[in-house]
mmCIF file of C-alpha atoms in Angstrom:
data_model
loop_
_atom_site.group_PDB
_atom_site.id
_atom_site.type_symbol
_atom_site.label_atom_id
_atom_site.label_comp_id
_atom_site.label_asym_id
_atom_site.label_seq_id
_atom_site.Cartn_x
_atom_site.Cartn_y
_atom_site.Cartn_z
ATOM 1 C CA UNK J 110 -101.757 135.109 -13.564
ATOM 2 C CA UNK J 111 -100.035 137.178 -15.368
ATOM 3 C CA UNK J 112 -96.261 137.031 -17.359
ATOM 4 C CA UNK J 113 -94.925 138.422 -20.339
ATOM 5 C CA UNK J 114 -98.336 139.019 -22.492
ATOM 6 C CA UNK J 115 -99.690 135.592 -21.170
ATOM 7 C CA UNK J 116 -102.506 135.836 -18.769
ATOM 8 C CA UNK J 117 -104.440 132.577 -17.689
ATOM 9 C CA UNK J 118 -107.393 132.969 -15.472
ATOM 10 C CA UNK J 119 -109.861 129.803 -13.373
ATOM 11 C CA UNK J 120 -113.574 131.572 -13.825
ATOM 12 C CA UNK J 121 -114.409 128.619 -12.372
ATOM 13 C CA UNK J 122 -111.812 126.506 -10.754
ATOM 14 C CA UNK J 123 -111.804 123.061 -12.417
ATOM 15 C CA UNK J 124 -114.303 123.945 -14.635
ATOM 16 C CA UNK J 125 -113.449 126.803 -17.019
ATOM 17 C CA UNK J 126 -110.018 128.149 -18.014
ATOM 18 C CA UNK J 127 -109.503 131.558 -20.141
ATOM 19 C CA UNK J 128 -106.323 131.890 -21.683
ATOM 20 C CA UNK J 129 -105.379 135.268 -23.526
ATOM 21 C CA UNK J 130 -101.679 135.858 -25.036
ATOM 22 C CA UNK J 131 -100.040 138.980 -27.177
ATOM 23 C CA UNK J 132 -96.963 138.526 -28.723
ATOM 24 C CA UNK J 133 -94.954 140.023 -31.485
ATOM 25 C CA UNK J 134 -97.795 139.416 -34.549
ATOM 26 C CA UNK J 135 -99.656 136.645 -32.576
ATOM 27 C CA UNK J 136 -102.687 136.924 -30.327
ATOM 28 C CA UNK J 137 -104.974 134.384 -28.723
ATOM 29 C CA UNK J 138 -107.969 134.716 -26.904
ATOM 30 C CA UNK J 139 -109.224 130.859 -25.909
ATOM 31 C CA UNK J 140 -111.770 129.632 -23.614
ATOM 32 C CA UNK J 141 -112.289 125.710 -21.859
ATOM 33 C CA UNK J 142 -115.052 124.642 -20.966
ATOM 34 C CA UNK J 143 -114.835 121.227 -18.739
ATOM 35 C CA UNK J 144 -116.971 118.242 -20.132
ATOM 36 C CA UNK J 145 -116.716 115.805 -16.962
ATOM 37 C CA UNK J 146 -114.689 116.262 -13.612
ATOM 38 C CA UNK J 147 -111.037 116.320 -13.675
ATOM 39 C CA UNK J 148 -109.800 112.112 -13.770
ATOM 40 C CA UNK J 149 -107.112 111.936 -11.351
ATOM 41 C CA UNK J 150 -104.327 109.435 -12.231
ATOM 42 C CA UNK J 151 -104.534 108.168 -8.305
ATOM 43 C CA UNK J 152 -107.680 107.019 -9.406
ATOM 44 C CA UNK J 153 -105.987 103.600 -11.544
ATOM 45 C CA UNK J 154 -105.275 100.621 -9.988
ATOM 46 C CA UNK J 155 -101.716 101.440 -9.263
ATOM 47 C CA UNK J 156 -102.177 105.157 -8.464
ATOM 48 C CA UNK J 157 -100.048 108.067 -10.212
ATOM 49 C CA UNK J 158 -95.987 106.856 -10.902
ATOM 50 C CA UNK J 159 -93.744 108.638 -8.555
ATOM 51 C CA UNK J 160 -91.670 108.843 -11.321
ATOM 52 C CA UNK J 161 -94.229 111.104 -13.354
ATOM 53 C CA UNK J 162 -95.377 113.250 -10.811
ATOM 54 C CA UNK J 163 -96.726 113.640 -6.913
ATOM 55 C CA UNK J 164 -100.216 113.516 -9.162
ATOM 56 C CA UNK J 165 -102.110 114.117 -12.499
ATOM 57 C CA UNK J 166 -105.205 114.966 -13.914
ATOM 58 C CA UNK J 167 -106.510 114.877 -17.104
ATOM 59 C CA UNK J 168 -110.194 116.351 -18.028
ATOM 60 C CA UNK J 169 -111.903 116.628 -21.852
ATOM 61 C CA UNK J 170 -113.908 119.628 -22.825
ATOM 62 C CA UNK J 171 -114.846 122.358 -25.521
ATOM 63 C CA UNK J 172 -113.067 125.581 -26.525
ATOM 64 C CA UNK J 173 -114.045 128.520 -28.341
ATOM 65 C CA UNK J 174 -111.790 132.141 -29.463
ATOM 66 C CA UNK J 175 -109.672 133.664 -31.969
ATOM 67 C CA UNK J 176 -106.201 133.331 -33.006
ATOM 68 C CA UNK J 177 -104.715 136.563 -35.311
ATOM 69 C CA UNK J 178 -101.756 135.740 -37.072
ATOM 70 C CA UNK J 179 -100.440 139.325 -38.366
ATOM 71 C CA UNK J 180 -103.906 140.602 -39.169
ATOM 72 C CA UNK J 181 -105.139 137.212 -40.376
ATOM 73 C CA UNK J 182 -107.921 135.731 -38.098
ATOM 74 C CA UNK J 183 -108.647 132.191 -37.319
ATOM 75 C CA UNK J 184 -111.983 131.892 -35.366
ATOM 76 C CA UNK J 185 -113.112 128.607 -33.543
ATOM 77 C CA UNK J 186 -115.916 127.540 -31.785
ATOM 78 C CA UNK J 187 -117.206 124.484 -29.629
ATOM 79 C CA UNK J 188 -113.989 122.615 -30.718
ATOM 80 C CA UNK J 189 -113.247 119.284 -28.750
ATOM 81 C CA UNK J 190 -109.953 119.272 -26.575
ATOM 82 C CA UNK J 191 -108.206 118.167 -23.561
ATOM 83 C CA UNK J 192 -105.946 119.787 -20.661
ATOM 84 C CA UNK J 193 -103.859 118.129 -18.160
ATOM 85 C CA UNK J 194 -101.623 119.289 -15.115
ATOM 86 C CA UNK J 195 -98.731 117.198 -13.200
ATOM 87 C CA UNK J 196 -97.846 118.654 -9.885
ATOM 88 C CA UNK J 197 -94.242 117.817 -8.452
ATOM 89 C CA UNK J 198 -91.160 116.771 -10.202
ATOM 90 C CA UNK J 199 -90.794 114.709 -13.071
ATOM 91 C CA UNK J 200 -87.981 112.159 -13.087
ATOM 92 C CA UNK J 201 -87.416 111.880 -17.212
ATOM 93 C CA UNK J 202 -84.743 109.173 -16.397
ATOM 94 C CA UNK J 203 -86.514 107.027 -14.709
ATOM 95 C CA UNK J 204 -88.390 106.480 -18.298
ATOM 96 C CA UNK J 205 -87.538 104.179 -21.136
ATOM 97 C CA UNK J 206 -91.083 105.146 -23.403
ATOM 98 C CA UNK J 207 -94.361 106.013 -23.347
ATOM 99 C CA UNK J 208 -97.449 106.899 -25.760
ATOM 100 C CA UNK J 209 -99.905 109.053 -24.017
ATOM 101 C CA UNK J 210 -103.574 109.309 -25.933
ATOM 102 C CA UNK J 211 -106.087 111.667 -25.974
ATOM 103 C CA UNK J 212 -108.982 111.023 -28.103
ATOM 104 C CA UNK J 213 -112.156 112.425 -28.427
ATOM 105 C CA UNK J 214 -115.312 112.751 -30.787
ATOM 106 C CA UNK J 215 -117.983 115.752 -31.257
ATOM 107 C CA UNK J 216 -121.043 113.800 -29.374
ATOM 108 C CA UNK J 217 -119.042 113.475 -26.376
ATOM 109 C CA UNK J 218 -117.002 109.855 -25.966
ATOM 110 C CA UNK J 219 -113.385 110.509 -24.499
ATOM 111 C CA UNK J 220 -110.136 108.819 -23.219
ATOM 112 C CA UNK J 221 -107.022 109.631 -21.706
ATOM 113 C CA UNK J 222 -104.612 106.567 -21.879
ATOM 114 C CA UNK J 223 -100.914 106.243 -21.439
ATOM 115 C CA UNK J 224 -98.571 103.455 -21.693
ATOM 116 C CA UNK J 225 -95.992 103.941 -20.058
ATOM 117 C CA UNK J 226 -92.459 101.854 -19.754
ATOM 118 C CA UNK J 227 -90.385 103.458 -16.592
ATOM 119 C CA UNK J 228 -87.561 101.558 -15.080
ATOM 120 C CA UNK J 229 -88.193 98.481 -17.483
ATOM 121 C CA UNK J 230 -91.761 97.265 -16.353
ATOM 122 C CA UNK J 231 -95.122 98.325 -18.478
ATOM 123 C CA UNK J 232 -97.850 100.081 -16.984
ATOM 124 C CA UNK J 233 -101.290 101.913 -17.193
ATOM 125 C CA UNK J 234 -102.887 104.656 -16.411
ATOM 126 C CA UNK J 235 -105.993 106.718 -17.484
ATOM 127 C CA UNK J 236 -109.503 106.912 -17.898
ATOM 128 C CA UNK J 237 -112.520 106.272 -20.446
ATOM 129 C CA UNK J 238 -116.053 108.389 -19.969
ATOM 130 C CA UNK J 239 -118.825 106.332 -19.670
ATOM 131 C CA UNK J 240 -122.405 108.210 -19.111
ATOM 132 C CA UNK J 241 -120.154 111.519 -18.478
ATOM 133 C CA UNK J 242 -118.207 109.981 -16.084
ATOM 134 C CA UNK J 243 -114.289 109.177 -15.786
ATOM 135 C CA UNK J 244 -113.875 105.315 -15.085
ATOM 136 C CA UNK J 245 -110.196 104.252 -14.899
ATOM 137 C CA UNK J 246 -108.525 102.064 -17.101
ATOM 138 C CA UNK J 247 -107.567 98.756 -15.418
ATOM 139 C CA UNK J 248 -106.136 97.085 -18.667
ATOM 140 C CA UNK J 249 -105.203 97.174 -22.296
ATOM 141 C CA UNK J 250 -102.298 97.399 -24.587
ATOM 142 C CA UNK J 251 -101.481 99.337 -26.971
ATOM 143 C CA UNK J 252 -99.615 98.522 -30.978
ATOM 144 C CA UNK J 253 -97.478 101.376 -32.806
ATOM 145 C CA UNK J 254 -96.366 101.823 -36.661
ATOM 146 C CA UNK J 255 -93.617 103.467 -36.929
ATOM 147 C CA UNK J 256 -91.938 105.331 -40.081
ATOM 148 C CA UNK J 257 -87.823 105.163 -41.040
ATOM 149 C CA UNK J 258 -87.367 107.786 -38.587
ATOM 150 C CA UNK J 259 -89.153 106.067 -35.966
ATOM 151 C CA UNK J 260 -91.983 108.553 -35.558
ATOM 152 C CA UNK J 261 -95.766 107.177 -35.212
ATOM 153 C CA UNK J 262 -97.572 106.633 -37.739
ATOM 154 C CA UNK J 263 -100.934 104.453 -36.901
ATOM 155 C CA UNK J 264 -101.773 103.228 -33.274
ATOM 156 C CA UNK J 265 -104.439 100.877 -32.302
ATOM 157 C CA UNK J 266 -105.425 100.628 -28.840
ATOM 158 C CA UNK J 267 -107.226 98.047 -26.672
ATOM 159 C CA UNK J 268 -108.526 99.236 -23.562
ATOM 160 C CA UNK J 269 -110.692 97.507 -20.756
ATOM 161 C CA UNK J 270 -112.173 99.891 -17.962
ATOM 162 C CA UNK J 271 -112.852 99.227 -14.287
ATOM 163 C CA UNK J 272 -116.534 98.886 -15.286
ATOM 164 C CA UNK J 273 -115.440 96.038 -17.384
ATOM 165 C CA UNK J 274 -116.507 98.303 -20.617
ATOM 166 C CA UNK J 275 -114.200 97.550 -23.449
ATOM 167 C CA UNK J 276 -112.812 100.527 -26.026
ATOM 168 C CA UNK J 277 -110.649 100.093 -29.306
ATOM 169 C CA UNK J 278 -109.082 102.840 -30.122
ATOM 170 C CA UNK J 279 -107.783 103.284 -33.898
ATOM 171 C CA UNK J 280 -105.679 106.327 -34.642
ATOM 172 C CA UNK J 281 -103.480 107.408 -38.137
ATOM 173 C CA UNK J 282 -101.131 110.478 -37.775
ATOM 174 C CA UNK J 283 -101.682 113.540 -40.138
ATOM 175 C CA UNK J 284 -99.379 115.999 -38.396
ATOM 176 C CA UNK J 285 -96.250 115.538 -35.908
ATOM 177 C CA UNK J 286 -93.850 117.659 -33.848
ATOM 178 C CA UNK J 287 -90.095 116.726 -32.601
ATOM 179 C CA UNK J 288 -89.773 118.513 -29.238
ATOM 180 C CA UNK J 289 -86.018 117.523 -27.771
ATOM 181 C CA UNK J 290 -86.275 117.729 -24.001
ATOM 182 C CA UNK J 291 -82.813 118.177 -22.020
ATOM 183 C CA UNK J 292 -79.869 115.856 -24.079
ATOM 184 C CA UNK J 293 -81.659 112.661 -23.950
ATOM 185 C CA UNK J 294 -85.195 112.635 -24.542
ATOM 186 C CA UNK J 295 -87.268 113.413 -27.695
ATOM 187 C CA UNK J 296 -90.954 114.271 -27.149
ATOM 188 C CA UNK J 297 -92.674 113.210 -30.500
ATOM 189 C CA UNK J 298 -96.411 114.798 -30.767
ATOM 190 C CA UNK J 299 -98.305 112.914 -33.222
ATOM 191 C CA UNK J 300 -101.968 114.543 -34.401
ATOM 192 C CA UNK J 301 -104.087 111.930 -35.789
ATOM 193 C CA UNK J 302 -107.436 110.938 -36.797
#
């Protein structure tokens, strides 16, 4: 697939993807290799929420490549990464708030958790990797702390998976990016330790 300097190749579907981009002063070569099969939100007890997508998958992996910015090269090799994909139209008007979490460690543990409040009701979706296989999250809660601008600075979550495993997650923000979406939505993406 190619469009305006961006090329995406799926060399092994649902396992390996290659992305390249060439634009004014910026070039990227990126290869993603999955660490596990894609986890479908339909595997969660309540399935994939209809306001979110027809379906959605989440997948942790490793990446390598190089970023070039105005002649400076920034190589990266064997770094932890994550990808997701949704099918269908998202109805932003039905969701009041969500916490979408992706976390992983260099030695393999990884998770995706989503705590939405949509149509006035709380929900939970996602998975925890157990023995290299994604296991659905069946219960959990998250608590976030915010700064004076309502930007998240810290989050603690406790998750229970379908095998009865418990996972505790503690995250501290070190960077944040605010992305206005439409006239009524603001997505605040925080990078955390």
